[in-house]
Short mmCIF file of C-alpha atoms and ligand atoms in Angstrom, two decimals:
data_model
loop_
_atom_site.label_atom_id
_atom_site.label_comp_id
_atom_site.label_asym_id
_atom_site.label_seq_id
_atom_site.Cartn_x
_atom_site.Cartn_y
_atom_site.Cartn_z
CA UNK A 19 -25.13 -96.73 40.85
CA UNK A 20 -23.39 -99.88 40.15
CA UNK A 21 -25.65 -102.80 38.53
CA UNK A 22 -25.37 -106.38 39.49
CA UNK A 23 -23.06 -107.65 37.23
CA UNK A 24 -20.72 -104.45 36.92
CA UNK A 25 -20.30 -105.30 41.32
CA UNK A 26 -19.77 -108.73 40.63
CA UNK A 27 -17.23 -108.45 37.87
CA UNK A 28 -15.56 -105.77 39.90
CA UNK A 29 -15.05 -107.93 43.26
CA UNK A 30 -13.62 -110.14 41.38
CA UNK A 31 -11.13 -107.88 39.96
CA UNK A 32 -10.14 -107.05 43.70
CA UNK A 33 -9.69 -111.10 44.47
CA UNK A 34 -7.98 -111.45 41.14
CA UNK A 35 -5.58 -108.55 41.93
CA UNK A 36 -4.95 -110.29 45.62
CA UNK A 37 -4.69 -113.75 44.07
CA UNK A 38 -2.40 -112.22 41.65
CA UNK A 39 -4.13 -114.64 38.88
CA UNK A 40 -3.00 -114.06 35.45
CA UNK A 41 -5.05 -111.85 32.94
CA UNK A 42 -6.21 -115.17 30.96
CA UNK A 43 -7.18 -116.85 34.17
CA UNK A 44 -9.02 -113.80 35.13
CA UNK A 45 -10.42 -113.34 31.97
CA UNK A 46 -11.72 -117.01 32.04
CA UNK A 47 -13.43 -116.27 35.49
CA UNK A 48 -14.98 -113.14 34.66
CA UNK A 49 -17.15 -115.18 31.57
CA UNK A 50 -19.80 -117.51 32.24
CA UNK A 51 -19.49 -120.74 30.68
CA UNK A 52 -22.93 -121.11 29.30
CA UNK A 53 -25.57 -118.33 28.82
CA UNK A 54 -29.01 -119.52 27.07
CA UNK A 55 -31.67 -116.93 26.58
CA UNK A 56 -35.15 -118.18 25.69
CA UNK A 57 -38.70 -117.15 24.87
CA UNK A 58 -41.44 -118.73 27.07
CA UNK A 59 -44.90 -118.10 25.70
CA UNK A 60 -47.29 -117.71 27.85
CA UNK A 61 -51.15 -118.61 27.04
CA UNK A 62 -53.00 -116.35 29.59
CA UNK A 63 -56.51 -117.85 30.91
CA UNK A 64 -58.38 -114.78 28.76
CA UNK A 65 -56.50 -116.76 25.74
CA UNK A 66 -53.88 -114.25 24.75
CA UNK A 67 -50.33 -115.02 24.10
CA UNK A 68 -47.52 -113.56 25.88
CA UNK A 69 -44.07 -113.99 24.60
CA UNK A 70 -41.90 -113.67 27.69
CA UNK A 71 -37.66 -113.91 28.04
CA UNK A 72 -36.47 -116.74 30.03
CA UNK A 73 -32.46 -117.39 30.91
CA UNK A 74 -30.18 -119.74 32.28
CA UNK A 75 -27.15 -119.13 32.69
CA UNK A 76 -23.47 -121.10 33.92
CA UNK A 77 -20.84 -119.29 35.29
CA UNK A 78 -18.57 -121.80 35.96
CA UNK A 79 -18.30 -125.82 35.57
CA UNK A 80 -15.04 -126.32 36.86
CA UNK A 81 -15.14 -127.98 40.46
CA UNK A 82 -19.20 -129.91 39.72
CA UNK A 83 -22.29 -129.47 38.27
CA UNK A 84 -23.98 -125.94 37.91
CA UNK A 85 -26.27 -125.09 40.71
CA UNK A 86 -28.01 -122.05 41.59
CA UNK A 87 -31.80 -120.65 41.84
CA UNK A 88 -34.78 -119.41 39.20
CA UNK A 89 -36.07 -115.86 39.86
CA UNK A 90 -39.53 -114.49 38.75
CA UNK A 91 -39.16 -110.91 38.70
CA UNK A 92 -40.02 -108.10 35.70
CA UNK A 93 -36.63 -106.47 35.93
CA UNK A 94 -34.37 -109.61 35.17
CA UNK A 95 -32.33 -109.88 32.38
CA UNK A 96 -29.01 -111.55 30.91
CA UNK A 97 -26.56 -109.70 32.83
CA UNK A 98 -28.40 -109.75 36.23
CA UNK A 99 -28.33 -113.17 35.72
CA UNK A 100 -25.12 -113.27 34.90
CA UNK A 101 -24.04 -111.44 37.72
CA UNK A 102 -25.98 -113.87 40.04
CA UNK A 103 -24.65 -116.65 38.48
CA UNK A 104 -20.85 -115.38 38.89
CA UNK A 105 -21.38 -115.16 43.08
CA UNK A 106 -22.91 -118.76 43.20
CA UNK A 107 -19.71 -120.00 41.64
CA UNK A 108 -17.89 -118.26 44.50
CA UNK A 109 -19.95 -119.16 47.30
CA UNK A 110 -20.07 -123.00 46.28
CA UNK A 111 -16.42 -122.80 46.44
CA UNK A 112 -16.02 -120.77 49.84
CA UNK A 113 -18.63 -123.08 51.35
CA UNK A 114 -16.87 -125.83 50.37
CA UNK A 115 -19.72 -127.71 48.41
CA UNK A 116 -18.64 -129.36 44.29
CA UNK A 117 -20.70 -127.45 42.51
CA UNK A 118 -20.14 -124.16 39.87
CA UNK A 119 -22.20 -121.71 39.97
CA UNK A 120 -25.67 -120.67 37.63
CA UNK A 121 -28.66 -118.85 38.06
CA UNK A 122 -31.70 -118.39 35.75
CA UNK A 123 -35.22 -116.49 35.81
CA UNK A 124 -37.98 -115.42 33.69
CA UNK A 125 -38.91 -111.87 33.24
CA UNK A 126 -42.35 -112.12 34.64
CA UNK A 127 -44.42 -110.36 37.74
CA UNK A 128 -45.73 -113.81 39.00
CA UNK A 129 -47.84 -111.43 41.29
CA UNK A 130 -49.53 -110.69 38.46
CA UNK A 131 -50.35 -114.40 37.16
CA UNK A 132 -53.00 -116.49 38.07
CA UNK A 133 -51.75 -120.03 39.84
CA UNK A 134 -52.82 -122.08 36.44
CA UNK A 135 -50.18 -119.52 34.53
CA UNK A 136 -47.68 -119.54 36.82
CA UNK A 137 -47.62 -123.22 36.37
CA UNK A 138 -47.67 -123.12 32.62
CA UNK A 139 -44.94 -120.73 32.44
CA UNK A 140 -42.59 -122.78 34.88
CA UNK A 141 -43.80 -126.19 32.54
CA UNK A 142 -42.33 -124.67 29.56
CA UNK A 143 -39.60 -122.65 30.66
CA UNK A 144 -38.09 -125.90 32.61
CA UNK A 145 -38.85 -127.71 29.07
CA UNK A 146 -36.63 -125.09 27.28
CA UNK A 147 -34.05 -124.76 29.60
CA UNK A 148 -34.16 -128.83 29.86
CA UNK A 149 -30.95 -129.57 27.66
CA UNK A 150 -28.82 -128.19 29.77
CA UNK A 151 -30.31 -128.76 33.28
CA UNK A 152 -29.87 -132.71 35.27
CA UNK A 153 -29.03 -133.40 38.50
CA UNK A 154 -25.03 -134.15 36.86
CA UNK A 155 -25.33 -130.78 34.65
CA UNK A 156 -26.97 -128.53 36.77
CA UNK A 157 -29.30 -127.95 39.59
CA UNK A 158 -31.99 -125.08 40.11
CA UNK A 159 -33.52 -124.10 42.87
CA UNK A 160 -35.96 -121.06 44.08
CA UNK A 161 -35.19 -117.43 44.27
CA UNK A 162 -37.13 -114.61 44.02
CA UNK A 163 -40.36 -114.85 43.02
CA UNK A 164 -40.23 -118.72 42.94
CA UNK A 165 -40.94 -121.19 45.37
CA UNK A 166 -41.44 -125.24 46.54
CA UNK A 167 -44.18 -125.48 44.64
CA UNK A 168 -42.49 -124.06 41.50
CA UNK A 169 -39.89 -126.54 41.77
CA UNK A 170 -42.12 -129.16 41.89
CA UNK A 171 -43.92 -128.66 38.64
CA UNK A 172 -40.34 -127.72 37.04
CA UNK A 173 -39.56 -131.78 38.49
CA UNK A 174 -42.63 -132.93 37.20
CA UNK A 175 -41.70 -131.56 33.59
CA UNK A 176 -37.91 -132.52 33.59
CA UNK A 177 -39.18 -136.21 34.54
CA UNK A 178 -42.28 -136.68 32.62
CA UNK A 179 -39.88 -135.88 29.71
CA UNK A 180 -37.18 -138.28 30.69
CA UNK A 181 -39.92 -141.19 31.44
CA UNK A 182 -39.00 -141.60 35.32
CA UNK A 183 -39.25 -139.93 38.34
CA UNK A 184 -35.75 -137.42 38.32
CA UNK A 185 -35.82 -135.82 42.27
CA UNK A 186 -32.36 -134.76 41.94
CA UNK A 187 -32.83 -132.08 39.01
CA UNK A 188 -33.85 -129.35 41.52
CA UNK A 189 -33.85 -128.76 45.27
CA UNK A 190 -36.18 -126.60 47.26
CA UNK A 191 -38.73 -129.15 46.83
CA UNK A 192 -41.54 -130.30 48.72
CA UNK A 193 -40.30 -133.05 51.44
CA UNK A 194 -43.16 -135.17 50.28
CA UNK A 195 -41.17 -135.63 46.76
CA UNK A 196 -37.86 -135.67 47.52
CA UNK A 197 -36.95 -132.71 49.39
CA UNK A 198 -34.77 -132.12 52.08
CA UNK A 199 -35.90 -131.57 55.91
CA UNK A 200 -34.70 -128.11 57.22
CA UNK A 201 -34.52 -126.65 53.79
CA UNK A 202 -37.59 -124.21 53.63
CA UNK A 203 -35.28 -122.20 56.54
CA UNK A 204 -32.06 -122.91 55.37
CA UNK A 205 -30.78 -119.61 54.22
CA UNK A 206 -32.65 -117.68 56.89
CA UNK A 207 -30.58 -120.31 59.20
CA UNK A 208 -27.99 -119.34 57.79
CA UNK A 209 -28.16 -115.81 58.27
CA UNK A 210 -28.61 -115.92 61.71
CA UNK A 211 -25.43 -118.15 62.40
CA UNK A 212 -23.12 -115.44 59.95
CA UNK A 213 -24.82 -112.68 62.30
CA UNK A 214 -24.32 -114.60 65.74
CA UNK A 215 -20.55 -115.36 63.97
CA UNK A 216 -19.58 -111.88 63.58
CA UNK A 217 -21.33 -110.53 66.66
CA UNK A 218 -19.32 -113.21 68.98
CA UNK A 219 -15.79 -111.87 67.05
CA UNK A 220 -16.85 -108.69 67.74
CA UNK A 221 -17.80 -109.42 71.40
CA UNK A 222 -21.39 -108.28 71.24
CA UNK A 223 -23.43 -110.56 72.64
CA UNK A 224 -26.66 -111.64 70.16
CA UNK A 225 -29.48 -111.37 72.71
CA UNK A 226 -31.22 -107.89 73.03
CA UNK A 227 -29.43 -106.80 69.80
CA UNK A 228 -32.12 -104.07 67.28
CA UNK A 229 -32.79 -105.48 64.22
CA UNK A 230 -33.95 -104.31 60.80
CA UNK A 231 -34.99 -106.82 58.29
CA UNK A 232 -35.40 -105.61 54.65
CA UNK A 233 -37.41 -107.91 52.32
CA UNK A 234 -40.21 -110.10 54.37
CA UNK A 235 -39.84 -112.96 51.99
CA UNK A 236 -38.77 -116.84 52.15
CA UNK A 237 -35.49 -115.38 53.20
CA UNK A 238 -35.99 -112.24 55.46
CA UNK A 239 -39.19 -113.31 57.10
CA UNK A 240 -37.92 -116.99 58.85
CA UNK A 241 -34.46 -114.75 59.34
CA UNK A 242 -36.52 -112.54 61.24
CA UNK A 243 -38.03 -114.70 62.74
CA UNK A 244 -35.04 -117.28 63.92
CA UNK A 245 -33.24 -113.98 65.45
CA UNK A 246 -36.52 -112.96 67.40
CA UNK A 247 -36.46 -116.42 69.00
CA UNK A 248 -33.08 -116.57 69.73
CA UNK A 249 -33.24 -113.02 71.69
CA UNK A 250 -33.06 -110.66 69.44
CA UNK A 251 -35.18 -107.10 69.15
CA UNK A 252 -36.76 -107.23 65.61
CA UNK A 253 -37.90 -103.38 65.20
CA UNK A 254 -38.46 -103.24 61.58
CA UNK A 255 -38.95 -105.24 58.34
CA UNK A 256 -40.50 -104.24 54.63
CA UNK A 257 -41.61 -105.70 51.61
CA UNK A 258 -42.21 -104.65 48.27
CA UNK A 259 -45.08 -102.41 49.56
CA UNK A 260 -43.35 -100.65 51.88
CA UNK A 261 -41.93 -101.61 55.77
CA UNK A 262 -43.16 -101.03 59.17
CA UNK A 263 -41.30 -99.88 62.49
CA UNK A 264 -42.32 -100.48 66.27
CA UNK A 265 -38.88 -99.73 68.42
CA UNK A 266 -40.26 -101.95 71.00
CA UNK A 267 -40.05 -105.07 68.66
CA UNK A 268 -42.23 -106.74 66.48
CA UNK A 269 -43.24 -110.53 66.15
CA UNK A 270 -42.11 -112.01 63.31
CA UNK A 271 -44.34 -115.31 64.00
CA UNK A 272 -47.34 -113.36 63.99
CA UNK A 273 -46.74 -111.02 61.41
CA UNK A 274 -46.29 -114.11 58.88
CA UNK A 275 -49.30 -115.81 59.87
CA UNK A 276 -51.05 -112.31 59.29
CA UNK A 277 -49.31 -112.61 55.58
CA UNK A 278 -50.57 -116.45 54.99
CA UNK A 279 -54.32 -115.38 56.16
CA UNK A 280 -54.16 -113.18 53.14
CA UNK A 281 -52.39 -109.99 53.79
CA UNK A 282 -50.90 -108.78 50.68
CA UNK A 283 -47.83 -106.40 52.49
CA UNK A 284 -46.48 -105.95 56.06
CA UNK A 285 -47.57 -102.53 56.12
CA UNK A 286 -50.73 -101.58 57.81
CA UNK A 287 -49.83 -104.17 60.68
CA UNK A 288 -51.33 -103.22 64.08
CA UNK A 289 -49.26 -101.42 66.42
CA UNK A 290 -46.67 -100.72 64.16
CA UNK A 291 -45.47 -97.20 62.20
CA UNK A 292 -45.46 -97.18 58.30
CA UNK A 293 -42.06 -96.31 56.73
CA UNK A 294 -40.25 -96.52 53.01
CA UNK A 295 -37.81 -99.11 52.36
CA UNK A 296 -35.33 -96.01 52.17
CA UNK A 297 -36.18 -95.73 55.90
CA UNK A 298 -35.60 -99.02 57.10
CA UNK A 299 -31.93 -99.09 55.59
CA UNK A 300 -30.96 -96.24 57.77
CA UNK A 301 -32.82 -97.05 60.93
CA UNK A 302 -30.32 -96.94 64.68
CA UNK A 303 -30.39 -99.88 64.78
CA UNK A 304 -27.46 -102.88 65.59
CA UNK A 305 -27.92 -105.01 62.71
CA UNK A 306 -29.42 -104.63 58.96
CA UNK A 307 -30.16 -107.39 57.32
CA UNK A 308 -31.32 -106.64 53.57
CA UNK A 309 -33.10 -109.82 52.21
CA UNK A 310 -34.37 -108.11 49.17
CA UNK A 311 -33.01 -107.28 46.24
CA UNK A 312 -29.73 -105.69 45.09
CA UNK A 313 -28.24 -102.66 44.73
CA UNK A 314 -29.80 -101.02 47.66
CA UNK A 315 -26.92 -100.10 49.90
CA UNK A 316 -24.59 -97.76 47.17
CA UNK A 317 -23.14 -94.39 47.37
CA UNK A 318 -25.99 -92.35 47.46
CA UNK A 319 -27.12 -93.87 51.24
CA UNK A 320 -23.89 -96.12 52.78
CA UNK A 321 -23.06 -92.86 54.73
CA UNK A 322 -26.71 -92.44 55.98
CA UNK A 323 -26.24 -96.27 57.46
CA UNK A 324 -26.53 -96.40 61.14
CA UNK A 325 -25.88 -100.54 61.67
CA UNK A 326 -23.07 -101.37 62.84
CA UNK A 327 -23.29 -104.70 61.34
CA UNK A 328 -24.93 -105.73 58.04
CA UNK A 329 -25.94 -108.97 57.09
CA UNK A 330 -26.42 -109.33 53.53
CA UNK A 331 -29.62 -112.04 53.34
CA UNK A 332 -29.78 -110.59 49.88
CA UNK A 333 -27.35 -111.76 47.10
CA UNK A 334 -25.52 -108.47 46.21
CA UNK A 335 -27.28 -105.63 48.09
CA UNK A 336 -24.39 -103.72 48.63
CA UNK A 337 -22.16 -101.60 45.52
CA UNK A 338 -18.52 -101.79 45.47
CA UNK A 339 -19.18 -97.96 46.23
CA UNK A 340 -21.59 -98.32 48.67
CA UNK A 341 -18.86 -100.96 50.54
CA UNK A 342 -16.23 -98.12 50.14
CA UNK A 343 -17.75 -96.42 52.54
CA UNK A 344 -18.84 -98.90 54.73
CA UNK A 345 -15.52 -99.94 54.78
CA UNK A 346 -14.13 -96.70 56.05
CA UNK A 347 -17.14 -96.17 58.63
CA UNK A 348 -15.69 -99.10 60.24
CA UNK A 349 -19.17 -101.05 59.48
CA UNK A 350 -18.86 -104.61 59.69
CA UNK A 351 -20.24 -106.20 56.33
CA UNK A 352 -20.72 -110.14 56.28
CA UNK A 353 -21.19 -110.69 52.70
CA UNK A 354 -23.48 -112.48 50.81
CA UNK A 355 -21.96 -114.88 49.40
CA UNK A 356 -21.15 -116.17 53.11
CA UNK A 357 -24.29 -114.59 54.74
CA UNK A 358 -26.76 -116.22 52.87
CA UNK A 359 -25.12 -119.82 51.77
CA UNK A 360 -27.40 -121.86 54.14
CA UNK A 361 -29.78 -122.27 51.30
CA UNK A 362 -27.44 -123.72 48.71
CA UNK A 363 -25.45 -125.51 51.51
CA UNK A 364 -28.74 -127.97 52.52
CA UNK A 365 -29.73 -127.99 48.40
CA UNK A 366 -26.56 -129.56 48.37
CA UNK A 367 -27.66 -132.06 51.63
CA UNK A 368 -31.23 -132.32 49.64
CA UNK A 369 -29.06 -133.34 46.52
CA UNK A 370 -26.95 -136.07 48.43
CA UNK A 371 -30.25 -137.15 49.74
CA UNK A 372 -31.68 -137.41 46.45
CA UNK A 373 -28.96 -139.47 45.13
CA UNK A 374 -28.95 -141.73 47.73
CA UNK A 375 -32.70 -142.27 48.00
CA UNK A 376 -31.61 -142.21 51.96
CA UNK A 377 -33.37 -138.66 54.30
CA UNK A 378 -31.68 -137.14 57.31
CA UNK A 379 -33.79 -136.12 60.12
CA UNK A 380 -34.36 -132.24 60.26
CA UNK A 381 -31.46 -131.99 63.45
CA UNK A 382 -28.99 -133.63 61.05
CA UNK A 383 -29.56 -131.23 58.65
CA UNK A 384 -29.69 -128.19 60.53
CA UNK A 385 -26.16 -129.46 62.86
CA UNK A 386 -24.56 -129.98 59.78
CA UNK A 387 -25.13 -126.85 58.66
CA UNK A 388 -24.15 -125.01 61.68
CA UNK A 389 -20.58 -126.85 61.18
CA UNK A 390 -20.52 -125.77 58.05
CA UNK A 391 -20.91 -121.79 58.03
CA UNK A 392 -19.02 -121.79 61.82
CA UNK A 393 -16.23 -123.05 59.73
CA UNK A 394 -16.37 -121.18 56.52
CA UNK A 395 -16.63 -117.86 58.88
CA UNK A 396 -13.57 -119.40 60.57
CA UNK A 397 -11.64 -119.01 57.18
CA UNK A 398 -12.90 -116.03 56.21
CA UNK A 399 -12.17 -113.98 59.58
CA UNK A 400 -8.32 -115.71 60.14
CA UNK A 401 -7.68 -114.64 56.53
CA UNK A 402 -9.20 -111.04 56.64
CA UNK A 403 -7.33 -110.71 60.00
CA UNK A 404 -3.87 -112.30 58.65
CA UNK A 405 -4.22 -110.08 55.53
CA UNK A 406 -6.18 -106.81 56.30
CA UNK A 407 -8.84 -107.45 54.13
CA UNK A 408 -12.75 -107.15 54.90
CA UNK A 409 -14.48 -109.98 54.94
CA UNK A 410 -15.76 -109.37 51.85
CA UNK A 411 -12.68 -109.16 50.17
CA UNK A 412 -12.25 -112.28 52.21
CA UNK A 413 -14.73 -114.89 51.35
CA UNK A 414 -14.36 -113.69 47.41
CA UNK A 415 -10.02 -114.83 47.67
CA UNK A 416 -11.22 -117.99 49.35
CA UNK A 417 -14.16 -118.88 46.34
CA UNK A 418 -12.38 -117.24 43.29
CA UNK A 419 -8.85 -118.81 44.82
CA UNK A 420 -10.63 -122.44 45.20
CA UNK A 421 -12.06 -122.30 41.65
CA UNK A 422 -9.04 -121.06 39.97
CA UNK A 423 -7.38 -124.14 41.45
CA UNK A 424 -9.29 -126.41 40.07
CA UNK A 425 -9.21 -124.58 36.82
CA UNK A 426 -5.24 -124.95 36.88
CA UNK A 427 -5.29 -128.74 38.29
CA UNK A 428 -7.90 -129.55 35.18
CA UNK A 429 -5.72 -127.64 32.71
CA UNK A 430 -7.42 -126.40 29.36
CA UNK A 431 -8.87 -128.29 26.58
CA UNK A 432 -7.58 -128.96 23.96
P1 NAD B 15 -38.87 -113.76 47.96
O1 NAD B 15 -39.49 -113.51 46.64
O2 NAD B 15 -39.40 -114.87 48.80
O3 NAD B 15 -38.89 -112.43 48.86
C1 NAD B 15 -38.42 -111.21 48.37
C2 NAD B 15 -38.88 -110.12 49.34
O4 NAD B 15 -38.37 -108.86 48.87
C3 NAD B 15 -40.40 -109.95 49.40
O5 NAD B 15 -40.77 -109.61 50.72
C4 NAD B 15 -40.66 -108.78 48.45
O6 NAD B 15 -41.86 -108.09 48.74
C5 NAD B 15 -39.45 -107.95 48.74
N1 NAD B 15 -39.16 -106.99 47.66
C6 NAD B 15 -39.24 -107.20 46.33
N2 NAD B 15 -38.94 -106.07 45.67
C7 NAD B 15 -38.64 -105.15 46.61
C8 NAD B 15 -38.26 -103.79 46.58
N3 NAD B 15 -38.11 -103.15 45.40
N4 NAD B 15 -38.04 -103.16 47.76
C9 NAD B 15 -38.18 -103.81 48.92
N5 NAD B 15 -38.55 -105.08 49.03
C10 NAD B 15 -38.77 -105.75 47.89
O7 NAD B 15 -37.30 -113.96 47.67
P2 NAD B 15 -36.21 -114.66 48.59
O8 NAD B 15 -36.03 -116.05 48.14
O9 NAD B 15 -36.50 -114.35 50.02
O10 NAD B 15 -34.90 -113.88 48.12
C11 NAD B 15 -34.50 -112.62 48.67
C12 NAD B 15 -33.02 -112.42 48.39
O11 NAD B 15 -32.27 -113.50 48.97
C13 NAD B 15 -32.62 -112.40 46.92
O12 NAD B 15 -31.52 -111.52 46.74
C14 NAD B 15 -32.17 -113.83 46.66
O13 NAD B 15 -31.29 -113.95 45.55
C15 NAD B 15 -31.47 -114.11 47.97
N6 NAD B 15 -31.30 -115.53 48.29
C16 NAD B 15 -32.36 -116.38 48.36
C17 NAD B 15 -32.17 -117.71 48.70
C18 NAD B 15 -33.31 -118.68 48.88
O14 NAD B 15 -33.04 -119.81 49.32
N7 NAD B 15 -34.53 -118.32 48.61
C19 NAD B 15 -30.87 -118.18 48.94
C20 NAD B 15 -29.80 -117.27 48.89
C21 NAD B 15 -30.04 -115.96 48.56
#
């Protein structure tokens, strides 16, 4: 199987090729601009000392400041990172936004943490990350494992340090310092308007349409949840413990408020069937949505998939093997970097907000980001029509071409 960063660097071979960018250009794009790898010790509460590996990393500079989200998770390392960092660069460009692409995390269950350690491990891995974040340098945000409240202690750092109140240094805040109406749903918005988007091209209408939902997290729970209220038949969804399956539909609303009154997994949820995550992925259903992790659709399961659309919540769920087949099953992937740009396209609204000390209402922010993925899946479809690409192949011309624009307009220093 493929890892992160071998898919990313890979899809962009396949843009390069199409672009027909020169091997120094390519070369340029395939390295990230900035990669800083720090240890963040960790006092536990039993008075121990961890020593745990924190990294930020920036793929590319070239059209704004760096932007992209933190992850807490035990398996991440440089060149996941890396990898992530590479498709934010891509999708800031297809989305039309002015910002590069970065990504960071800490290598860290923050399952396993208490709350007064997860908040000294964000305090000190903001402070030594801090030289080269700023809301003109670059702009994090949460991910996996990391939420509002996360980025409002790594605000609360970042400005106790400069000696004023700095709300533009991360997004994915809490509205009541700085954030941005709409953007706790943003990317789950998102993924229902790239679903409805493809379903319309395809002449299926949304309503009544079986869903699957991997990952029940910020991402695939309000996902889940936005496509049950617009009409749609949720049947399954998973987390980390496992998933759970009722072909009649599920309800999304009330299986969340069962998780915030202290359930610790979907599974065991009345009236529903326990299955793996395995499962789930190869359900009959219309739509899968992973909203997990990556690497889950690859070679060893794409021809097991019974979707006919997948929407990738999930930033790089799908191998370049795994899209192979897809691709030749006549499976309709909208890919992530597309799929799930809602939350980076209202960081950018909370960012604009934050600059201008001036907040949208919630409608603003949610019609303006309607416009804006209708019209990137505009671009994406007339070009993979006019050219005979997927829409993968796609959305990665339209980013990689966009950046390697700007790369050529700046010209090289010195
Ligand atoms: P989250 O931590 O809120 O949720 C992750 C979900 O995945 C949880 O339900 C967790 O239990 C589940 N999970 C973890 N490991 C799993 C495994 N091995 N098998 C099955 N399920 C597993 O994270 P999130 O913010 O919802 O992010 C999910 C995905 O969406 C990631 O790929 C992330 O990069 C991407 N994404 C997030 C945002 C955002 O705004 N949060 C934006 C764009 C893309």
């Amino acid at each position: 199987m493929q890892t992160a960063l071998e898919s990313a660097l890979l899809q962009l071979d396949s843009a390069a090729r199409h672009l027909g960018l020169d091997d120094g250009l390519h070369q340029m794009l395939a390295t990230p601009r900035r990669s800083l790898e720090v240890a963040v010790p960790l006092r536990r509460d039993d008075g121990t000392l961890q020593v745990l590996k924190g990294y930020r990393v920036q793929h590319n500079l070239s059209r704004g400041p760096a932007k992209g989200g933190v992850r807490f998770h035990p398996d991440t390392d440089l060149d996941e990172v890396r990898a992530l960092a590479m498709w934010m660069t891509w999708k800031c460009a297809l989305i039309g936004i002015p910002y590069g692409g970065a990504k960071g995390g800490v290598a860290v269950d923050p399952r396993l943490l208490s709350r007064n350690e997860l908040e000294r491990v964000t305090r000190r891995y903001a402070s030594e990350i801090m030289p080269i974040i700023g809301p003109e340098k670059d702009i994090p945000a949460p991910d996996v494992g990391t939420d509002e409240q996360t980025m409002a202690w790594m605000m609360d750092t970042y400005s106790t340090h400069a000696g004023y109140t700095v709300t533009g240094v991360v997004t994915g805040k809490p509205v009541s310092i700085g954030g941005s109406l709409g953007r706790g749903g943003a990317t789950s918005r998102g993924v229902m308007y790239a679903c409805f988007s493809a379903l319309k091209e395809a002449g299926v209408d949304h309503r009544g349409v079986r869903v699957a939902v991997q990952g029940f997290g910020k991402v695939g729970g309000l996902a889940a949840q936005y496509l049950h209220d617009a009409g749609c038949c949720v049947v399954a969804v998973s987390d980390v413990g496992g998933g759970i399956y009722n072909p009649r539909g599920l309800d999304p609303a009330a299986l969340l408020k069962h998780l915030r009154a202290g359930a610790d997994t979907v599974v065991g949820y009345p009236g529903t069937d326990e299955i793996s995550n395995a499962e789930l992925l190869e359900l009959d259903v219309d739509v899968l949505v992973p909203a997990a992790l990556d690497g889950v659709i690859h070679d060893g399961n794409a021809a097991a998939i019974k979707a006919r659309f997948i929407v990738e919540g999930a930033n790089g769920p799908t191998t370049p093997d795994g899209d192979a087949i897809l691709e030749d099953r006549g499976i309709v992937v909208v890919p992530d970097v597309f799929a799930n740009a809602g939350g980076v396209a209202v960081s950018y609204f909370e960012w604009v907000q934050d600059l201008q000390a001036y907040f949208w209402s919630e409608d603003e922010v949610n019609d303006r980001l309607k416009i804006l993925m209708e019209r990137a899946y505009d671009e994406i479809s007339t070009l993979a029509a006019a050219e005979g690409l997927s829409l993968r192949i796609a959305a990665q011309v339209i980013g990689v071409g966009r950046v390697a624009d700007a790369h050529r307009t700046r010209g090289l220093y010195p």
